[in-house]
């Protein structure tokens, strides 16, 4: 198994879990910096989940003996596999999840990208957006959706862990 990136992926998931716990504590607090802490933890969770995702891509690359250091997104892993003539059920599953607008992975990517966008206007949630995507885009959100964002992040972390466990079990079989 890909030991270097396996450990890094696990570390990033642990950091996301710790920040999720800190987010719950911030939401329960009544301190003057409550909202700043909430926004900070929301974005840090996204950062750690995306870092875990890139690390998982590198873990898969390492497992298949592809240059893991060059992998920064799913498309670079796909190109490396195409060049080497490899096919991977792990990669196929990730591509399908990322391309499905209703999937947790697609929503995670959109929420992370929203960290780089700022707006003063509230956006209405739809099936293709997530509460966290809307929350991080707003410069001064009203924090009425904080518990929903927490639940969304907890769900994404659970889905991510489940995916990783299943994929690692499959990679160990051969």
PDB file of C-alpha atoms in Angstrom:
ATOM      1  CA  UNK A   1       0.000   0.000   0.000  1.00  0.00           C
ATOM      2  CA  UNK A   2       1.080   3.559  -0.626  1.00  0.00           C
ATOM      3  CA  UNK A   3       2.494   4.344   2.801  1.00  0.00           C
ATOM      4  CA  UNK A   4       3.564   7.986   2.436  1.00  0.00           C
ATOM      5  CA  UNK A   5       0.312   9.243   0.960  1.00  0.00           C
ATOM      6  CA  UNK A   6      -1.807   6.815   2.950  1.00  0.00           C
ATOM      7  CA  UNK A   7      -0.494   8.433   6.127  1.00  0.00           C
ATOM      8  CA  UNK A   8      -0.965  11.919   4.671  1.00  0.00           C
ATOM      9  CA  UNK A   9      -4.559  11.168   3.660  1.00  0.00           C
ATOM     10  CA  UNK A  10      -5.315   9.838   7.134  1.00  0.00           C
ATOM     11  CA  UNK A  11      -3.685  12.870   8.724  1.00  0.00           C
ATOM     12  CA  UNK A  12      -5.761  15.301   6.674  1.00  0.00           C
ATOM     13  CA  UNK A  13      -8.970  13.414   7.495  1.00  0.00           C
ATOM     14  CA  UNK A  14      -8.051  13.576  11.180  1.00  0.00           C
ATOM     15  CA  UNK A  15      -7.469  17.322  10.884  1.00  0.00           C
ATOM     16  CA  UNK A  16     -10.874  17.703   9.203  1.00  0.00           C
ATOM     17  CA  UNK A  17     -12.501  15.733  12.028  1.00  0.00           C
ATOM     18  CA  UNK A  18     -10.756  17.861  14.669  1.00  0.00           C
ATOM     19  CA  UNK A  19     -11.845  21.066  12.971  1.00  0.00           C
ATOM     20  CA  UNK A  20     -15.371  19.708  12.670  1.00  0.00           C
ATOM     21  CA  UNK A  21     -15.383  19.207  16.444  1.00  0.00           C
ATOM     22  CA  UNK A  22     -14.010  22.730  16.895  1.00  0.00           C
ATOM     23  CA  UNK A  23     -16.750  24.033  14.586  1.00  0.00           C
ATOM     24  CA  UNK A  24     -19.389  22.405  16.792  1.00  0.00           C
ATOM     25  CA  UNK A  25     -17.796  24.038  19.851  1.00  0.00           C
ATOM     26  CA  UNK A  26     -17.689  27.429  18.108  1.00  0.00           C
ATOM     27  CA  UNK A  27     -21.355  27.152  17.187  1.00  0.00           C
ATOM     28  CA  UNK A  28     -22.215  26.412  20.813  1.00  0.00           C
ATOM     29  CA  UNK A  29     -20.164  29.303  22.178  1.00  0.00           C
ATOM     30  CA  UNK A  30     -21.406  32.751  22.995  1.00  0.00           C
ATOM     31  CA  UNK A  31     -18.085  34.583  22.714  1.00  0.00           C
ATOM     32  CA  UNK A  32     -17.635  37.800  20.793  1.00  0.00           C
ATOM     33  CA  UNK A  33     -15.607  36.000  18.089  1.00  0.00           C
ATOM     34  CA  UNK A  34     -18.156  33.217  17.573  1.00  0.00           C
ATOM     35  CA  UNK A  35     -18.956  34.018  13.942  1.00  0.00           C
ATOM     36  CA  UNK A  36     -15.324  34.540  12.954  1.00  0.00           C
ATOM     37  CA  UNK A  37     -14.452  31.176  14.487  1.00  0.00           C
ATOM     38  CA  UNK A  38     -17.344  29.498  12.682  1.00  0.00           C
ATOM     39  CA  UNK A  39     -16.282  30.902   9.315  1.00  0.00           C
ATOM     40  CA  UNK A  40     -12.657  30.033   9.984  1.00  0.00           C
ATOM     41  CA  UNK A  41     -13.438  26.429  10.871  1.00  0.00           C
ATOM     42  CA  UNK A  42     -15.815  26.051   7.934  1.00  0.00           C
ATOM     43  CA  UNK A  43     -13.074  27.022   5.513  1.00  0.00           C
ATOM     44  CA  UNK A  44     -10.375  25.008   7.298  1.00  0.00           C
ATOM     45  CA  UNK A  45     -12.534  21.879   7.078  1.00  0.00           C
ATOM     46  CA  UNK A  46     -12.871  22.413   3.331  1.00  0.00           C
ATOM     47  CA  UNK A  47      -9.109  22.879   3.054  1.00  0.00           C
ATOM     48  CA  UNK A  48      -8.351  19.655   4.925  1.00  0.00           C
ATOM     49  CA  UNK A  49     -10.949  17.650   3.001  1.00  0.00           C
ATOM     50  CA  UNK A  50      -9.535  18.885  -0.317  1.00  0.00           C
ATOM     51  CA  UNK A  51      -5.998  18.181   0.875  1.00  0.00           C
ATOM     52  CA  UNK A  52      -7.086  14.662   1.803  1.00  0.00           C
ATOM     53  CA  UNK A  53      -8.631  14.291  -1.641  1.00  0.00           C
ATOM     54  CA  UNK A  54      -5.421  15.307  -3.440  1.00  0.00           C
ATOM     55  CA  UNK A  55      -3.476  13.017  -1.129  1.00  0.00           C
ATOM     56  CA  UNK A  56      -5.835  10.157  -2.015  1.00  0.00           C
ATOM     57  CA  UNK A  57      -5.207  10.819  -5.707  1.00  0.00           C
ATOM     58  CA  UNK A  58      -1.478  10.628  -5.016  1.00  0.00           C
ATOM     59  CA  UNK A  59      -1.993   7.482  -2.948  1.00  0.00           C
ATOM     60  CA  UNK A  60      -3.693   5.859  -5.936  1.00  0.00           C
ATOM     61  CA  UNK A  61      -0.924   7.070  -8.258  1.00  0.00           C
ATOM     62  CA  UNK A  62       1.731   5.687  -5.941  1.00  0.00           C
ATOM     63  CA  UNK A  63      -0.089   2.354  -5.741  1.00  0.00           C
ATOM     64  CA  UNK A  64      -0.059   2.084  -9.535  1.00  0.00           C
ATOM     65  CA  UNK A  65       3.559   3.305  -9.705  1.00  0.00           C
ATOM     66  CA  UNK A  66       2.740   6.580 -11.430  1.00  0.00           C
ATOM     67  CA  UNK A  67       4.637   9.756 -10.488  1.00  0.00           C
ATOM     68  CA  UNK A  68       2.571  10.820  -7.486  1.00  0.00           C
ATOM     69  CA  UNK A  69       4.273  14.192  -6.988  1.00  0.00           C
ATOM     70  CA  UNK A  70       2.927  15.471 -10.302  1.00  0.00           C
ATOM     71  CA  UNK A  71      -0.697  14.769  -9.340  1.00  0.00           C
ATOM     72  CA  UNK A  72      -2.589  17.888  -8.288  1.00  0.00           C
ATOM     73  CA  UNK A  73      -6.091  17.085  -9.523  1.00  0.00           C
ATOM     74  CA  UNK A  74      -8.056  14.199 -10.930  1.00  0.00           C
ATOM     75  CA  UNK A  75      -7.362  15.171 -14.539  1.00  0.00           C
ATOM     76  CA  UNK A  76      -3.589  14.929 -14.065  1.00  0.00           C
ATOM     77  CA  UNK A  77      -4.031  11.449 -12.559  1.00  0.00           C
ATOM     78  CA  UNK A  78      -6.260  10.497 -15.474  1.00  0.00           C
ATOM     79  CA  UNK A  79      -3.653  11.737 -17.962  1.00  0.00           C
ATOM     80  CA  UNK A  80      -0.872   9.840 -16.162  1.00  0.00           C
ATOM     81  CA  UNK A  81      -2.947   6.636 -16.221  1.00  0.00           C
ATOM     82  CA  UNK A  82      -3.780   7.116 -19.910  1.00  0.00           C
ATOM     83  CA  UNK A  83      -0.089   7.651 -20.726  1.00  0.00           C
ATOM     84  CA  UNK A  84       0.879   4.500 -18.809  1.00  0.00           C
ATOM     85  CA  UNK A  85      -1.997   2.475 -20.257  1.00  0.00           C
ATOM     86  CA  UNK A  86      -3.558   1.859 -16.828  1.00  0.00           C
ATOM     87  CA  UNK A  87      -7.192   1.574 -15.878  1.00  0.00           C
ATOM     88  CA  UNK A  88      -8.355   1.930 -12.309  1.00  0.00           C
ATOM     89  CA  UNK A  89     -11.719   1.317 -10.722  1.00  0.00           C
ATOM     90  CA  UNK A  90     -10.706   3.763  -7.982  1.00  0.00           C
ATOM     91  CA  UNK A  91     -10.095   6.520 -10.506  1.00  0.00           C
ATOM     92  CA  UNK A  92     -13.304   5.714 -12.396  1.00  0.00           C
ATOM     93  CA  UNK A  93     -15.328   5.967  -9.198  1.00  0.00           C
ATOM     94  CA  UNK A  94     -13.771   9.320  -8.293  1.00  0.00           C
ATOM     95  CA  UNK A  95     -14.368  10.700 -11.787  1.00  0.00           C
ATOM     96  CA  UNK A  96     -18.019   9.604 -11.657  1.00  0.00           C
ATOM     97  CA  UNK A  97     -18.478  11.191  -8.234  1.00  0.00           C
ATOM     98  CA  UNK A  98     -16.798  14.422  -9.229  1.00  0.00           C
ATOM     99  CA  UNK A  99     -18.861  14.734 -12.407  1.00  0.00           C
ATOM    100  CA  UNK A 100     -22.190  14.043 -10.656  1.00  0.00           C
ATOM    101  CA  UNK A 101     -23.647  17.406  -9.507  1.00  0.00           C
ATOM    102  CA  UNK A 102     -25.613  15.673  -6.734  1.00  0.00           C
ATOM    103  CA  UNK A 103     -22.605  13.871  -5.216  1.00  0.00           C
ATOM    104  CA  UNK A 104     -20.815  14.892  -2.050  1.00  0.00           C
ATOM    105  CA  UNK A 105     -17.480  15.097  -3.899  1.00  0.00           C
ATOM    106  CA  UNK A 106     -18.837  17.479  -6.532  1.00  0.00           C
ATOM    107  CA  UNK A 107     -20.353  19.660  -3.811  1.00  0.00           C
ATOM    108  CA  UNK A 108     -17.099  19.567  -1.831  1.00  0.00           C
ATOM    109  CA  UNK A 109     -15.179  20.836  -4.858  1.00  0.00           C
ATOM    110  CA  UNK A 110     -17.713  23.605  -5.449  1.00  0.00           C
ATOM    111  CA  UNK A 111     -17.658  24.632  -1.784  1.00  0.00           C
ATOM    112  CA  UNK A 112     -13.862  24.739  -1.803  1.00  0.00           C
ATOM    113  CA  UNK A 113     -13.837  26.811  -4.996  1.00  0.00           C
ATOM    114  CA  UNK A 114     -16.376  29.154  -3.381  1.00  0.00           C
ATOM    115  CA  UNK A 115     -13.741  30.024  -0.779  1.00  0.00           C
ATOM    116  CA  UNK A 116     -12.022  32.014  -3.522  1.00  0.00           C
ATOM    117  CA  UNK A 117     -15.196  33.909  -4.481  1.00  0.00           C
ATOM    118  CA  UNK A 118     -16.749  36.661  -2.395  1.00  0.00           C
ATOM    119  CA  UNK A 119     -20.203  38.164  -2.756  1.00  0.00           C
ATOM    120  CA  UNK A 120     -22.515  40.332  -0.712  1.00  0.00           C
ATOM    121  CA  UNK A 121     -25.636  38.656  -2.019  1.00  0.00           C
ATOM    122  CA  UNK A 122     -27.250  35.587  -0.555  1.00  0.00           C
ATOM    123  CA  UNK A 123     -27.507  32.724  -3.018  1.00  0.00           C
ATOM    124  CA  UNK A 124     -30.464  30.356  -2.929  1.00  0.00           C
ATOM    125  CA  UNK A 125     -29.659  26.687  -2.371  1.00  0.00           C
ATOM    126  CA  UNK A 126     -30.514  24.195  -5.087  1.00  0.00           C
ATOM    127  CA  UNK A 127     -29.925  20.503  -5.622  1.00  0.00           C
ATOM    128  CA  UNK A 128     -26.589  21.315  -7.232  1.00  0.00           C
ATOM    129  CA  UNK A 129     -25.308  23.664  -4.536  1.00  0.00           C
ATOM    130  CA  UNK A 130     -24.532  23.021  -0.935  1.00  0.00           C
ATOM    131  CA  UNK A 131     -25.113  25.143   2.122  1.00  0.00           C
ATOM    132  CA  UNK A 132     -21.367  25.339   2.680  1.00  0.00           C
ATOM    133  CA  UNK A 133     -20.783  26.630  -0.842  1.00  0.00           C
ATOM    134  CA  UNK A 134     -23.252  29.421  -0.229  1.00  0.00           C
ATOM    135  CA  UNK A 135     -21.939  30.159   3.279  1.00  0.00           C
ATOM    136  CA  UNK A 136     -18.276  30.559   2.303  1.00  0.00           C
ATOM    137  CA  UNK A 137     -19.114  32.778  -0.677  1.00  0.00           C
ATOM    138  CA  UNK A 138     -20.892  35.361   1.443  1.00  0.00           C
ATOM    139  CA  UNK A 139     -18.663  37.981   2.995  1.00  0.00           C
ATOM    140  CA  UNK A 140     -20.953  38.412   6.008  1.00  0.00           C
ATOM    141  CA  UNK A 141     -23.355  35.474   6.138  1.00  0.00           C
ATOM    142  CA  UNK A 142     -26.195  35.630   8.642  1.00  0.00           C
ATOM    143  CA  UNK A 143     -25.187  32.241  10.088  1.00  0.00           C
ATOM    144  CA  UNK A 144     -28.758  30.933   9.973  1.00  0.00           C
ATOM    145  CA  UNK A 145     -27.537  27.852   8.091  1.00  0.00           C
ATOM    146  CA  UNK A 146     -24.596  27.015  10.381  1.00  0.00           C
ATOM    147  CA  UNK A 147     -26.102  23.784  11.721  1.00  0.00           C
ATOM    148  CA  UNK A 148     -26.899  22.672   8.171  1.00  0.00           C
ATOM    149  CA  UNK A 149     -23.332  23.344   7.074  1.00  0.00           C
ATOM    150  CA  UNK A 150     -22.056  21.339  10.030  1.00  0.00           C
ATOM    151  CA  UNK A 151     -24.293  18.396   9.085  1.00  0.00           C
ATOM    152  CA  UNK A 152     -23.161  18.640   5.471  1.00  0.00           C
ATOM    153  CA  UNK A 153     -19.484  18.570   6.445  1.00  0.00           C
ATOM    154  CA  UNK A 154     -20.036  15.647   8.816  1.00  0.00           C
ATOM    155  CA  UNK A 155     -21.792  13.780   6.022  1.00  0.00           C
ATOM    156  CA  UNK A 156     -18.982  14.517   3.544  1.00  0.00           C
ATOM    157  CA  UNK A 157     -16.368  13.308   6.016  1.00  0.00           C
ATOM    158  CA  UNK A 158     -18.301  10.077   6.597  1.00  0.00           C
ATOM    159  CA  UNK A 159     -18.790   9.517   2.855  1.00  0.00           C
ATOM    160  CA  UNK A 160     -15.114  10.227   2.230  1.00  0.00           C
ATOM    161  CA  UNK A 161     -13.941   7.795   4.913  1.00  0.00           C
ATOM    162  CA  UNK A 162     -16.272   5.096   3.576  1.00  0.00           C
ATOM    163  CA  UNK A 163     -14.974   5.603   0.044  1.00  0.00           C
ATOM    164  CA  UNK A 164     -11.351   5.436   1.174  1.00  0.00           C
ATOM    165  CA  UNK A 165     -11.873   2.270   3.231  1.00  0.00           C
ATOM    166  CA  UNK A 166     -13.611   0.559   0.311  1.00  0.00           C
ATOM    167  CA  UNK A 167     -10.992   1.655  -2.210  1.00  0.00           C
ATOM    168  CA  UNK A 168      -8.078   0.664   0.005  1.00  0.00           C
ATOM    169  CA  UNK A 169      -9.586  -2.757   0.576  1.00  0.00           C
ATOM    170  CA  UNK A 170      -9.904  -3.177  -3.186  1.00  0.00           C
ATOM    171  CA  UNK A 171      -6.328  -2.034  -3.850  1.00  0.00           C
ATOM    172  CA  UNK A 172      -4.994  -4.516  -1.268  1.00  0.00           C
ATOM    173  CA  UNK A 173      -6.710  -7.443  -2.991  1.00  0.00           C
ATOM    174  CA  UNK A 174      -4.343  -7.417  -5.914  1.00  0.00           C
TER     175      UNK A 174
END
